Structures are given as structure tokens and as C-alpha cells.
XYZ file of C-alpha atoms in Angstrom:
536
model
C 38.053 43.510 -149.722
C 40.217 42.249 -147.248
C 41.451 38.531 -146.833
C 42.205 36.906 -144.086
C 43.147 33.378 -145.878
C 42.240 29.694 -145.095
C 41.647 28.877 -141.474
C 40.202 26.027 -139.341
C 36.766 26.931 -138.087
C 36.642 27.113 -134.120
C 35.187 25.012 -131.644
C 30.992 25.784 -131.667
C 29.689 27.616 -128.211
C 28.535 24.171 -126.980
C 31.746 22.552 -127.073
C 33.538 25.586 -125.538
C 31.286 25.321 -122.433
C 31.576 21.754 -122.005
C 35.341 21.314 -121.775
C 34.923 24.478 -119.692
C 33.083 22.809 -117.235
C 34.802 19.588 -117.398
C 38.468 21.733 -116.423
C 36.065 23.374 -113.872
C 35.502 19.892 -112.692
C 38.766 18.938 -112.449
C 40.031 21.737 -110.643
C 36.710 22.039 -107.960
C 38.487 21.721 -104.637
C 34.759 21.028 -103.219
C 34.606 17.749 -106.146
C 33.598 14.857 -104.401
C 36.060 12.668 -102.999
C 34.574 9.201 -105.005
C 34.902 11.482 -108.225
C 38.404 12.594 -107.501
C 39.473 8.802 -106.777
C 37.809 7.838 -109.765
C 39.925 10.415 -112.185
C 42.903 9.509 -110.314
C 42.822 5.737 -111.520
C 41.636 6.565 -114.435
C 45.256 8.642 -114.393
C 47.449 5.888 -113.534
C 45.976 2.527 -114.707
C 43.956 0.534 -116.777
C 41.437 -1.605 -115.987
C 40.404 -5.196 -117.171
C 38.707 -8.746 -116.111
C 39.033 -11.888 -115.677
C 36.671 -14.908 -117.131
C 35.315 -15.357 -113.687
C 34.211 -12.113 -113.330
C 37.119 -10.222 -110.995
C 38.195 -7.065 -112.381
C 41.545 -5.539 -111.852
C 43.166 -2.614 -112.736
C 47.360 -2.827 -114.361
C 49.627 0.445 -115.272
C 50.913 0.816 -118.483
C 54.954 0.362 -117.619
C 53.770 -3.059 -116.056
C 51.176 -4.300 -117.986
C 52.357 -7.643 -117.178
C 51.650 -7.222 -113.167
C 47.834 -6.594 -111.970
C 46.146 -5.281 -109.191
C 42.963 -6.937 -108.240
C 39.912 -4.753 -107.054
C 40.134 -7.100 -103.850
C 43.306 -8.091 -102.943
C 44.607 -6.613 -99.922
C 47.616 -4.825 -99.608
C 48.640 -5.330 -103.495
C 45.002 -4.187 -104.480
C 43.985 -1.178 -105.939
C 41.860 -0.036 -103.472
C 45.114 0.149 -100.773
C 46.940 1.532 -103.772
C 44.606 4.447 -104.937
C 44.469 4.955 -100.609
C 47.969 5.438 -101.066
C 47.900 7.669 -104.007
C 44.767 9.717 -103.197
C 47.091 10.505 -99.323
C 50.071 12.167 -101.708
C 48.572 14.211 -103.831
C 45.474 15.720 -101.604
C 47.521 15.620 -98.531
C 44.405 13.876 -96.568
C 43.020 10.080 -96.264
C 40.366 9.287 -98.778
C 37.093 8.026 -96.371
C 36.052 4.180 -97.164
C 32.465 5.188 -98.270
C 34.464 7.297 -101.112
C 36.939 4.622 -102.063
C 33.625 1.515 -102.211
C 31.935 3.990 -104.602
C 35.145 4.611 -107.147
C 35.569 0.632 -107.331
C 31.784 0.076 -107.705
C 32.343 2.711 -111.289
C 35.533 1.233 -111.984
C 34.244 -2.178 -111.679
C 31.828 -1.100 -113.919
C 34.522 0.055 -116.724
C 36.386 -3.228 -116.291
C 33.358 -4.900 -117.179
C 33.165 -3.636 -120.593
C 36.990 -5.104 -121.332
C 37.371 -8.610 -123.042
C 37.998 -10.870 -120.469
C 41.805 -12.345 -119.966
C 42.900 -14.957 -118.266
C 45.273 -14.037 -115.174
C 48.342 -16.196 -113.615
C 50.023 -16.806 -110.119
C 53.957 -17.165 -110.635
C 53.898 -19.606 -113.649
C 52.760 -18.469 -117.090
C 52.722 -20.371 -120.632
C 51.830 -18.591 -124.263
C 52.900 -19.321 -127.725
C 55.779 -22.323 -126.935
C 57.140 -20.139 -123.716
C 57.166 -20.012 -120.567
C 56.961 -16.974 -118.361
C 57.935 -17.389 -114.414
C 57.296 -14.051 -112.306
C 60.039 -13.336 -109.885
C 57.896 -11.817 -107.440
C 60.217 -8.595 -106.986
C 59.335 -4.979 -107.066
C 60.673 -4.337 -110.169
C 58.616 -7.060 -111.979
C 61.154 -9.233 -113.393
C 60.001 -12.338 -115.418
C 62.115 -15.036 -116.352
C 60.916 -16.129 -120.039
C 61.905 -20.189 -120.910
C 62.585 -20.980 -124.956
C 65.028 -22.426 -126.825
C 66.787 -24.557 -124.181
C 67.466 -21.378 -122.308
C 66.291 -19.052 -120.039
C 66.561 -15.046 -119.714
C 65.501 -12.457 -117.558
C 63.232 -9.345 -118.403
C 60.708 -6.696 -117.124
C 57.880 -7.330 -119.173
C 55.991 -10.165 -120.896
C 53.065 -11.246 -122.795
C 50.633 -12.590 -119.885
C 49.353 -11.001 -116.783
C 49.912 -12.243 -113.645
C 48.271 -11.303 -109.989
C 50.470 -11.306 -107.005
C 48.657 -12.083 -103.180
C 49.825 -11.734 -99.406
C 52.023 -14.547 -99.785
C 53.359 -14.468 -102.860
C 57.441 -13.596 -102.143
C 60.459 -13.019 -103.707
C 62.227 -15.473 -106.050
C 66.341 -15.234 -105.738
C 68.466 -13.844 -108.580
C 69.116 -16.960 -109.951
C 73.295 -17.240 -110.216
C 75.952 -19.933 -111.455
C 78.464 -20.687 -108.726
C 81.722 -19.018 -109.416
C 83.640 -22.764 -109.377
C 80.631 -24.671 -110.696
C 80.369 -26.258 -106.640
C 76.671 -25.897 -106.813
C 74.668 -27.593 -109.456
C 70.986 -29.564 -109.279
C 72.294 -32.677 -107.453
C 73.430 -30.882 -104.502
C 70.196 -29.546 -104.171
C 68.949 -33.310 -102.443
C 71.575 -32.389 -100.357
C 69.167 -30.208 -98.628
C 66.468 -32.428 -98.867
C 67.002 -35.949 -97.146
C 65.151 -37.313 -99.681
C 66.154 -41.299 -100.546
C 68.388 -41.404 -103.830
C 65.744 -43.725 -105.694
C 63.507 -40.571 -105.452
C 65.793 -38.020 -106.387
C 64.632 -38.236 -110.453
C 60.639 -38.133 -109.751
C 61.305 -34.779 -107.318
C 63.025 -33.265 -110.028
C 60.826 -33.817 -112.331
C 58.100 -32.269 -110.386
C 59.713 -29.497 -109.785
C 60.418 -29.092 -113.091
C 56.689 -29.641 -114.220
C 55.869 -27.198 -111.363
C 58.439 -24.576 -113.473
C 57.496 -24.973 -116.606
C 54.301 -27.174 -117.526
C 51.552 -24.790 -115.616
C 48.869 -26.280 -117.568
C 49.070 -30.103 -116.942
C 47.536 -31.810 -113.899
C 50.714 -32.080 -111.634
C 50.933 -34.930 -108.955
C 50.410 -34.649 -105.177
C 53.908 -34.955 -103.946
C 53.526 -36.747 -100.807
C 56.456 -36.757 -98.092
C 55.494 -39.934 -95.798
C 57.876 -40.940 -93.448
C 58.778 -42.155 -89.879
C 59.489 -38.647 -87.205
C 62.985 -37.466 -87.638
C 63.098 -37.534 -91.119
C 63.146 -33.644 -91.979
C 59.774 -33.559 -93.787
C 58.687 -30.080 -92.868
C 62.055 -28.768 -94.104
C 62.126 -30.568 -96.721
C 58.567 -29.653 -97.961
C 59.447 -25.859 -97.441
C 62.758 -26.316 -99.235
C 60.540 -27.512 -102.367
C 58.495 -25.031 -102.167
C 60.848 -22.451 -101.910
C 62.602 -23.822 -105.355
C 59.377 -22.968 -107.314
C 57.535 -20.714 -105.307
C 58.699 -18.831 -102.365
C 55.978 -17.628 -99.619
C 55.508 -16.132 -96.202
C 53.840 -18.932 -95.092
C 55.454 -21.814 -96.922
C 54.164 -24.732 -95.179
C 50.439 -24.646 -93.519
C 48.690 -27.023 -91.550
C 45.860 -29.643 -92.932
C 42.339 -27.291 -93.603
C 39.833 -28.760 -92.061
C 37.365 -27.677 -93.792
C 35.858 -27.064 -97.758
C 36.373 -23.130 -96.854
C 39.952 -23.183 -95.152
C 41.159 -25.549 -97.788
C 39.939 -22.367 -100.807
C 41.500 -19.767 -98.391
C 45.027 -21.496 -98.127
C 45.058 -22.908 -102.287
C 44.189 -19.414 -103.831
C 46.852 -17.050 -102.539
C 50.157 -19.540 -104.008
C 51.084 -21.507 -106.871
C 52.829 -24.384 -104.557
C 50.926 -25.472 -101.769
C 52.547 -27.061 -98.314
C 50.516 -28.751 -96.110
C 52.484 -30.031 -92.952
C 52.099 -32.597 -90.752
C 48.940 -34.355 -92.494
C 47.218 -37.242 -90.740
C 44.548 -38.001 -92.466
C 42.894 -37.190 -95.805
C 39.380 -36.903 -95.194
C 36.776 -37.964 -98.199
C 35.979 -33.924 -98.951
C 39.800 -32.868 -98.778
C 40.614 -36.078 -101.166
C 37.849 -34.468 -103.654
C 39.754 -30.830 -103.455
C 43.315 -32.107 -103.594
C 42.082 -34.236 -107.151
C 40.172 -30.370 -108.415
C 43.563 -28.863 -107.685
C 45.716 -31.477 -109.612
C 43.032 -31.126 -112.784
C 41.537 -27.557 -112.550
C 38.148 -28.201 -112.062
C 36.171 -25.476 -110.373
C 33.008 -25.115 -108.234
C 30.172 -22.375 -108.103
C 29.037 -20.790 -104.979
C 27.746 -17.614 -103.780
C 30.118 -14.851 -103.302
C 27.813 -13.646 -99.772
C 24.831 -15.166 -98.064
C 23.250 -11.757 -98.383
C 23.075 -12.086 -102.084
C 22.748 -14.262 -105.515
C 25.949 -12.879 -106.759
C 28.269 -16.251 -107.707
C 31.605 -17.180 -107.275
C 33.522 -18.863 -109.775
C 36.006 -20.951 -107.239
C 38.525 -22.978 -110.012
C 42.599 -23.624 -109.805
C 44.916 -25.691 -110.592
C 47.794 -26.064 -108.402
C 51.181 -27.577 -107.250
C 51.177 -29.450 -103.815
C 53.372 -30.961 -101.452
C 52.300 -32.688 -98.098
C 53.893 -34.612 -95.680
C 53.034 -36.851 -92.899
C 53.817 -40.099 -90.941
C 50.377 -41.873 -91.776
C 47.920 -40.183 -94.016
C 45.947 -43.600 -93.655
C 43.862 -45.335 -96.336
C 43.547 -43.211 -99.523
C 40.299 -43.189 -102.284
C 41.627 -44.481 -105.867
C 41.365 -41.579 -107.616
C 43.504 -39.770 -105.163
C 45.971 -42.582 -105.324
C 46.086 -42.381 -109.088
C 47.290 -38.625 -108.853
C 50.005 -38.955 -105.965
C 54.069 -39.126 -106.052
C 54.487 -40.351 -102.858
C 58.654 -40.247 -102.022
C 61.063 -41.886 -99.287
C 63.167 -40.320 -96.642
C 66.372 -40.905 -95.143
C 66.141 -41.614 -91.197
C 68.746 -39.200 -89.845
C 70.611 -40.731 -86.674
C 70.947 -38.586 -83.589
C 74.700 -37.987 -83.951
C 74.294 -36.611 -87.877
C 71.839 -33.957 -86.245
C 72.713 -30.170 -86.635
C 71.416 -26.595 -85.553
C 68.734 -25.459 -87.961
C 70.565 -22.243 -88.277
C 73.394 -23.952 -89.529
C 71.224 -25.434 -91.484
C 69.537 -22.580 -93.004
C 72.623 -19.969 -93.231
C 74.075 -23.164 -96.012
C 70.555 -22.996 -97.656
C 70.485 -19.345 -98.053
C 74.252 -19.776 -99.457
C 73.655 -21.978 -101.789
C 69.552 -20.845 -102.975
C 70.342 -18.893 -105.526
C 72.375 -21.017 -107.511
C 70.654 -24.051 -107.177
C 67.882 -21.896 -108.447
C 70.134 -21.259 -111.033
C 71.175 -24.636 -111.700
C 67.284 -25.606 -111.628
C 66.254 -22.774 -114.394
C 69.030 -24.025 -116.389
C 67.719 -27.677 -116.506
C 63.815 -26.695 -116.943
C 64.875 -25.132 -119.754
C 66.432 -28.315 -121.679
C 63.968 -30.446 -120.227
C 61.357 -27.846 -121.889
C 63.218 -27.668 -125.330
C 63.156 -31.836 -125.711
C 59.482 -32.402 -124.334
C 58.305 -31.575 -127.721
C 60.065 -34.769 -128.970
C 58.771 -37.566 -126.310
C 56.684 -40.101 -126.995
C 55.543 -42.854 -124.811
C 54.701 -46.377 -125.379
C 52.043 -46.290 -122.812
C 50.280 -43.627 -121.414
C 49.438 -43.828 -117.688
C 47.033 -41.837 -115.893
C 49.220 -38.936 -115.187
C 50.480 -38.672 -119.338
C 51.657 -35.059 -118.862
C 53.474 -35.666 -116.386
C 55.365 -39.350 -117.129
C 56.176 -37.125 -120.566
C 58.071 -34.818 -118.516
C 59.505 -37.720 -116.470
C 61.036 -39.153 -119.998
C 62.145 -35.853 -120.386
C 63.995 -35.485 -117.127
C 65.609 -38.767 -117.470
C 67.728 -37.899 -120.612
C 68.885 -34.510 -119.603
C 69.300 -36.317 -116.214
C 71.605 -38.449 -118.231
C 72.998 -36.167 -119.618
C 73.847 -34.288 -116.881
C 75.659 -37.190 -114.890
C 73.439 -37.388 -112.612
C 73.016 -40.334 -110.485
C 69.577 -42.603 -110.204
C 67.568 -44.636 -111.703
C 64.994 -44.158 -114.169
C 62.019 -42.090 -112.354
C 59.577 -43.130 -115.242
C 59.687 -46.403 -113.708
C 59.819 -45.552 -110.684
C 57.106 -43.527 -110.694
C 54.766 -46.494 -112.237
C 56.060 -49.018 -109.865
C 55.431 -46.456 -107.074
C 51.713 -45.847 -109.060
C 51.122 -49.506 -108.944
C 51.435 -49.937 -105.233
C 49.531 -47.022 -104.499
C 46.930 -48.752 -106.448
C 47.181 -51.690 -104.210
C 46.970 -50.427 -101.193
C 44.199 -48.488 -102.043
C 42.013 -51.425 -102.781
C 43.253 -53.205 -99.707
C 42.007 -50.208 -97.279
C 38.649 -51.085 -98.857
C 37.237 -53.821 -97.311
C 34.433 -54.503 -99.694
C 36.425 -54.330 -102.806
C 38.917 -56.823 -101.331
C 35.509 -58.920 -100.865
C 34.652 -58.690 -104.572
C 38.334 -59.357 -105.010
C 38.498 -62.536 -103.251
C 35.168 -63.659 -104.664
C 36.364 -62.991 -108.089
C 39.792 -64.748 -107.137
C 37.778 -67.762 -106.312
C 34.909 -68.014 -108.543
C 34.883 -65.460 -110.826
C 32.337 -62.955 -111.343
C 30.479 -62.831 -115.296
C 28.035 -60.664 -116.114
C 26.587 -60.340 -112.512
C 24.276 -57.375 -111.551
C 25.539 -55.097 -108.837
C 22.475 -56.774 -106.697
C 24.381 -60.226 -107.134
C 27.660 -58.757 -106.765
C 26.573 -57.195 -103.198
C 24.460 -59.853 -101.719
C 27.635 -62.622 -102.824
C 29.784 -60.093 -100.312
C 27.378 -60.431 -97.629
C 27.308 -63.943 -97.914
C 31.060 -64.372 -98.364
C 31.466 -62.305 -95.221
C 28.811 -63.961 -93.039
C 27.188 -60.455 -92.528
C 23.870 -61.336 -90.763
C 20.744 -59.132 -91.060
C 21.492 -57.585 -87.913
C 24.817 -56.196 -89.059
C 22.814 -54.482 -92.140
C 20.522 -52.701 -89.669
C 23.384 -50.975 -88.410
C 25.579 -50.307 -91.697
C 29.310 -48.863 -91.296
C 30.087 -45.127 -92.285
C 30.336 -45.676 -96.345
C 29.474 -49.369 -96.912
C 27.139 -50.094 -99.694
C 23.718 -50.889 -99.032
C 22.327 -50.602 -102.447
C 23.189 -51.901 -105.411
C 23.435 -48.185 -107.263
C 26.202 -47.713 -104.604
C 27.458 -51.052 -104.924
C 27.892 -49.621 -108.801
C 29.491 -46.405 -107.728
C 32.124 -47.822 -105.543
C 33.315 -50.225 -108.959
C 33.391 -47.917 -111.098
C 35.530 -45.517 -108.285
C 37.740 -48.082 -107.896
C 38.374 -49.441 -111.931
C 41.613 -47.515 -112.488
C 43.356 -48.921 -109.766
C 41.456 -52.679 -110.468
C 43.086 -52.581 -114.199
C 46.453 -51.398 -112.785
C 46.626 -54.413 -110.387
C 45.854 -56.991 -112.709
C 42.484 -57.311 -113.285
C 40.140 -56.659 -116.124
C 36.869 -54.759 -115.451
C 33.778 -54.836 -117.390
C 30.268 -54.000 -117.717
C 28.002 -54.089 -120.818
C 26.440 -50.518 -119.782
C 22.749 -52.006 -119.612
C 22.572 -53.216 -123.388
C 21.065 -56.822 -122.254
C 17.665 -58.151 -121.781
C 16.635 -56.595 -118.876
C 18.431 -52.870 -119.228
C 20.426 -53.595 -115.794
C 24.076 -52.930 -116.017
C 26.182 -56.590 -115.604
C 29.792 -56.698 -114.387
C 32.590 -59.141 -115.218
C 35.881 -59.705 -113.127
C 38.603 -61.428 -113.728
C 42.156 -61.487 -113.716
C 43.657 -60.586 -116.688
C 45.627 -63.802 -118.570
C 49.318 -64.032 -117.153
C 48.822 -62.117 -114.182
C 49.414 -63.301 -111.054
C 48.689 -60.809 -108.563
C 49.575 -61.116 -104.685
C 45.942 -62.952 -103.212
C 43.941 -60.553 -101.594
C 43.715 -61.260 -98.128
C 40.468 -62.433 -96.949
C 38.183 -59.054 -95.807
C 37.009 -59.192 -91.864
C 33.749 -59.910 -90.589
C 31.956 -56.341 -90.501
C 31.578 -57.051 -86.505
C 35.123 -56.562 -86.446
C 35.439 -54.147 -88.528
C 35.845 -50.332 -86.893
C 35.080 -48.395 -90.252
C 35.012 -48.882 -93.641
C 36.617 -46.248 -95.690
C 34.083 -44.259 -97.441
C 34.056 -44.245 -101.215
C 31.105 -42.185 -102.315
């Protein structure tokens, strides 16, 4: 008998032929061009999406650096393009590439989703800032300090404009530290704490609703360079500043491709742009259909970092008001005027180490946040935290300035103030309540008391202004708009939410005891009136 000892048994006939025909498959020259595509990504990347519903595809050395399906030159279909053209020799056709990302799309479905990032990253107590470079450096913040590596824990998505941030450096004599940074700003010394601060929130507090930072000065002020300046300490990008959307659409187009958002040379801040620039401060999203062709929807939601500037942005709505860091700017004489490439060669100089310098700071400022506590928390908590925050470091630092946490409320208070004076009927209520007081009136008595205390005649309410209320649910609306900014002037604000005889919500207004608020100035007749702000 002979023995041939133990031995595995083979593969059965079945599985023989079927990996035969699958390295058949692989090596067909005449395979089709979708199915080659396919096996190439499948070859260099892996594929995932995110809770919205946008797939993307990362490689495993980079896991920390995506490529979305749609997105351009970064995206994976320009990159599979790319790869398809070196190892075939010839130029995949469109109809093949649309076909691999309709399968691949497909397999990304199937993956958990996970949350992507632009620039700015936070996960278990660090922070994660993406350089923007080639070579996918990330700078992680912990401990009071910051450090440089090539991977981290988060994803984040690059677009067309995202650039590169400098190597961040310490000047070789210590020359070059934070407060020479306002040095290339212009910006009024008062100021000088609240900018920092929101560039540090910018840096290292991605998840917190972040103020408008609003630039409003006379011409000749440097506002444009000083709004691309700030943007270029957080994040850098071919087209730093852009001009004021004017539309819903141009508005989504110009937000979603950067963290920090410039908008130059605003004039005015229409009702619809005053709705988007409060989404982008808190996050909130809208749905809407991805084509008109289908029912496919779009998940449209950021949160994001943004600087205007302007010489009049005119009367803003109180919620607006309630989110924006408006700043002062130094009037620069004609004789103190130089080149702007003198100007910009210094900048260049001195970028990355007040980059450096700026890292450095975040990083204490992050370490101590943990520790604040507030007496009172305004609107904008998060951020007046970070404020505190900046203050002591600030102090610690030597730097110069007063305390930006209050500057920042004072600055919030008359915000608040001129936004109820640009509205001409809540200065009405205002003056009523001034004079008379107003208890546990129904918006109906509330709007017909205005009409009577500014000798509108029934001809005038035939032809209503843009916005005025004619109704007493929009008499109701426009209060409860304009509460946070009432409270913050002085008065108190009440209504009993319906629970009364009659189910009708009743409104008290009065100042509160002690205050003494400037007097409202007496509202014009609606004939001479050109337009009423409108407030919903």
C-alpha cells in the first residue's frame, strides 16, 4: 500500500473555473473601460459617506484626506482620469468614468456614514487643523501645545480654494510675535483683544457658533487688506475676499468651498442674506433638490467663519445684530500711505511666524478654556468663554488692551440699540411704552396704539410700507424678533403665552427698575417715511 501522508484537499472544479475567469477578466484587453475604472479604484482607495449622503473615496496612506465623488479637480473622478491615462496609455471616455462612480457610489453607500471637515477638526479634547499641503500635514492642538504630523483621527475634504497654510516658524530673535500681527491690520487698539479671540475661536473651537466679524469703516481705512490678512491667518484661499452674493444660490456657492469666508465691500445686508449669515454662525441647514429634473435632495448645512467689511451695511435685523463683532479702523493719512508691494513682500516675511506665534497662543488659550466660567452668559456663550480665555493668556503675554469681554458686550449692547432704532415701529412701541406703559395688551392693541401714536390715517394703511405690520400675528412676530435686543437695552418683555380668559397672547413692556435708557426718539410719520426695514 503506498502512502502519500496528510494533505490539504484542493480547490473543487467550480472554484478553479471561477478564479479562472475572474484572472481572465482582469487581464481581457477588450474589458470594458467602466469595469477597468472600477477595479482600478477599487486598487487604490476606499470608499465612504457622509451623513448627507455624498460619498467619497480616501487611500489608505492618507486616510485622513478625502476625495469627494464631485469635487473638481481634487475629486476622484479627475483623479481615476488621471490614473486610468498612466497605466492604459489612453483617456478613459466620460460615459465610462459616470458609470464607475454610479457602482462606486453604490459601494460607498453601504459604509457607516462619517462626518467630514474643511481645515478645522475637533475629536476627543483635540484639535486637528489641516495644512492644506500635498503632503497632508495636520497640526494636532493638546496640552497647551501644538505639533505637526501626517495623519490624524478625522477626515477632512479639500475644494478649489482651499490653499496652503505656511510652515508655521518662531522668529530667530523673537521680533515677531502675535501683537505685531495688528501691525498688518490697521485695526484700532481697543479691538485688538476681540480679533484675537476670533481668530483663535476660528483655530480651535470649530464647533461653536462664531461671530460675524464685521470691518465698518470710513474709505481709506485698509478693510479689504485687512479682511484678507484675517483670513489668511486661519484659512488661506485663492480667492480670499469675494464680493456680496446676491442671491440664496451665490451665497451656498461662495460658503461651501472655505472654512473663513470674506465678503468685500458689503453695502447692504438684505433680509435673505441676514437669514444665511445667522445659519452659518449656528449650523443650521436647509433641504432642496439636488436638480430640477429629479426628487433627489440636497442636504445644504455649514457652519462657518466670516469676515465682511463695508462703509455702511445700513440697518441690521436683531438676530443678526446679536451674532456680530463689529471692529474699528484706524484712518490712515495720505502721507503714512505705502506701495502695496511693499506692503505685501513685509507680510509674506513675517506670515509664517506670526502663524507661528498664533498656533502657539491657540494652544494655551485651548488648554485653560476648560477652566472658565462666566457670571453671565450672553448670547454668544461660546464665544465670550473664549474671550475670558484670551484675556488671561493676553495678560499673560504682555500684551496691550483692554479687556475684550467687555468690550465685546458694550459693543453687543449698541448693536442692540441701533438695531431697534432702524425699526421704526419698535421705536413706536418703545416710546409708547416710555410714556404709558404697555400691560397685558394684545398685539391688536399694541398695533392700533402705534397707528394712533403716529397719526397714520386710513389712507396710509391702504398703501402699507415694504415690511410694516398690518396684522396683529405680524405685529407678534416682529416682538418676539426683536426681544433679545429689547432685554439687552433695558427693558423687560413679557407675554403670558395665551393662558388668560380669552386664549389671546397679552404683552407687557416696561423698563426694567434702575434703568435709564437713552429716550427713544420719537418714530416719523409713515408719509415720511421711505421704507421700513423688514422684519419678517
Amino acid at each position: 500500500m503506498i502512502s502519500f501522508g496528510d494533505h490539504e484537499p484542493g480547490p473543487a472544479p467550480e472554484e478553479l473555473s471561477i478564479e479562472l475567469e475572474e484572472e481572465q477578466e482582469r487581464e481581457d484587453p477588450n474589458q470594458p473601460v467602466a469595469v477597468k475604472l472600477i477595479r482600478l479604484a477599487e486598487q487604490r482607495f476606499q470608499f465612504g459617506v457622509t451623513p448627507s449622503g455624498d460619498p467619497f473615496a480616501y487611500q489608505e496612506d492618507k486616510p485622513h484626506l478625502v476625495h469627494m465623488f464631485r469635487g473638481g479637480r481634487r475629486g476622484l473622478r479627475a483623479d481615476l482620469a488621471r490614473a486610468f491615462f498612466e497605466t492604459e496609455g489612453r483617456v478613459a471616455n466620460q460615459a465610462a468614468l459616470a458609470d464607475c462612480l454610479v457602482v462606486l457610489e453604490g459601494v460607498a453607500s453601504d459604509v457607516s456614514p462619517e462626518e467630514l471637515h474643511l481645515r478645522v477638526a475637533e475629536k476627543d479634547g483635540a484639535v486637528y487643523i489641516d495644512r492644506g499641503d500635498p503632503e497632508g500635514t495636520v497640526f494636532r492642538v493638546a496640552g497647551g501645545k501644538w505639533t505637526a504630523q501626517t495623519t490624524a483621527p478625522v477626515k477632512f475634504h479639500r475644494t478649489e480654494l482651499t490653499s496652503e497654510l505656511p510652515a508655521p516658524g518662531e522668529h530667530p530673535e523673537g521680533a515677531v510675535g502675535v501683537r505685531d500681527l495688528f501691525g498688518h491690520l490697521n485695526i484700532v487698539e481697543e479691538d485688538h483683544r476681540p480679533v484675537l479671540a476670533w481668530l483663535v475661536a476660528s483655530l480651535i473651537a470649530p464647533n461653536i457658533p462664531h461671530p460675524v466679524l464685521a470691518l465698518l469703516a470710513e474709505q481709506g481705512t485698509a478693510k479689504s487688506t485687512a479682511t484678507k490678512r484675517l483670513g489668511q491667518m486661519v484659512d488661506p484661499s485663492s480667492v480670499q475676499n469675494r464680493t456680496a452674493p446676491r442671491g440664496e444660490e451665490q451665497w451656498v456657492t461662495a460658503a461651501a468651498g472655505s472654512w473663513v469666508v470674506g465678503i468685500d465691500n458689503a453695502s447692504s445686508i438684505q433680509p435673505w442674506f441676514s437669514d444665511a449669515l445667522c445659519r452659518a454662525v449656528t449650523g443650521d441647514g436647509d433641504v432642496k433638490r439636488r436638480l430640477y429634473s429629479d426628487g433627489d435632495l440636497a442636504i445644504i448645512r455649514f457652519r462657518r467663519c466670516v469676515i465682511l467689511n463695508g462703509i455702511d451695511i445700513g440697518a441690521l435685523r436683531g438676530d443678526l445684530s446679536d451674532r456680530l463683532l463689529a471692529v474699528n479702523l484706524h484712518m490712515i493719512p495720505e502721507e503714512e500711505r505705502r506701495p502695496e508691494d511693499q506692503l505685501n513682500a513685509e507680510w509674506d516675511e513675517n506670515y509664517p511666524y506670526l502663524f507661528g506665534a498664533l498656533l502657539s497662543f491657540s494652544a494655551e488659550v485651548h488648554e485653560l478654556l476648560p477652566s472658565i466660567k462666566l457670571e453671565k452668559m450672553p448670547r454668544m456663550a461660546d464665544f465670550a468663554r473664549i474671550l475670558a480665555a484670551v484675556d488671561q493668556v493676553a495678560d499673560k503675554w504682555g500684551l496691550p488692551g483692554e479687556s475684550g469681554l467687555d468690550r465685546f458686550t458694550r459693543r453687543a449692547e449698541d448693536l442692540a440699540k441701533d438695531s431697534l432704532a432702524s425699526n421704526a415701529f419698535i421705536m413706536g412701541i418703545l416710546v409708547i411704552a416710555e410714556k404709558n406703559g404697555i400691560r397685558e395688551k394684545t398685539s391688536a392693541e399694541i398695533l392700533k396704539e402705534v397707528e394712533l401714536h403716529m397719526q397714520l390715517t386710513e389712507a396710509d394703511w391702504r398703501r402699507p410700507q415694504r415690511g410694516w405690520p398690518t396684522s396683529p400675528k405680524a405685529v407678534t412676530g416682529f416682538l418676539k424678533r426683536n426681544i433679545p435686543q429689547m432685554r439687552k437695552t433695558g427693558w423687560q418683555v413679557f407675554d403670558d403665552e395665551g393662558r388668560n380668559k380669552d386664549g389671546t397672547i397679552r404683552w407687557t413692556i416696561e423698563l426694567e427698575e434702575g434703568s435709564n435708557p437713552a429716550p427713544p426718539s420719537p418714530p416719523p410719520l409713515l408719509s415720511q417715511m421711505t421704507e421700513v426695514q423688514h422684519d419678517g
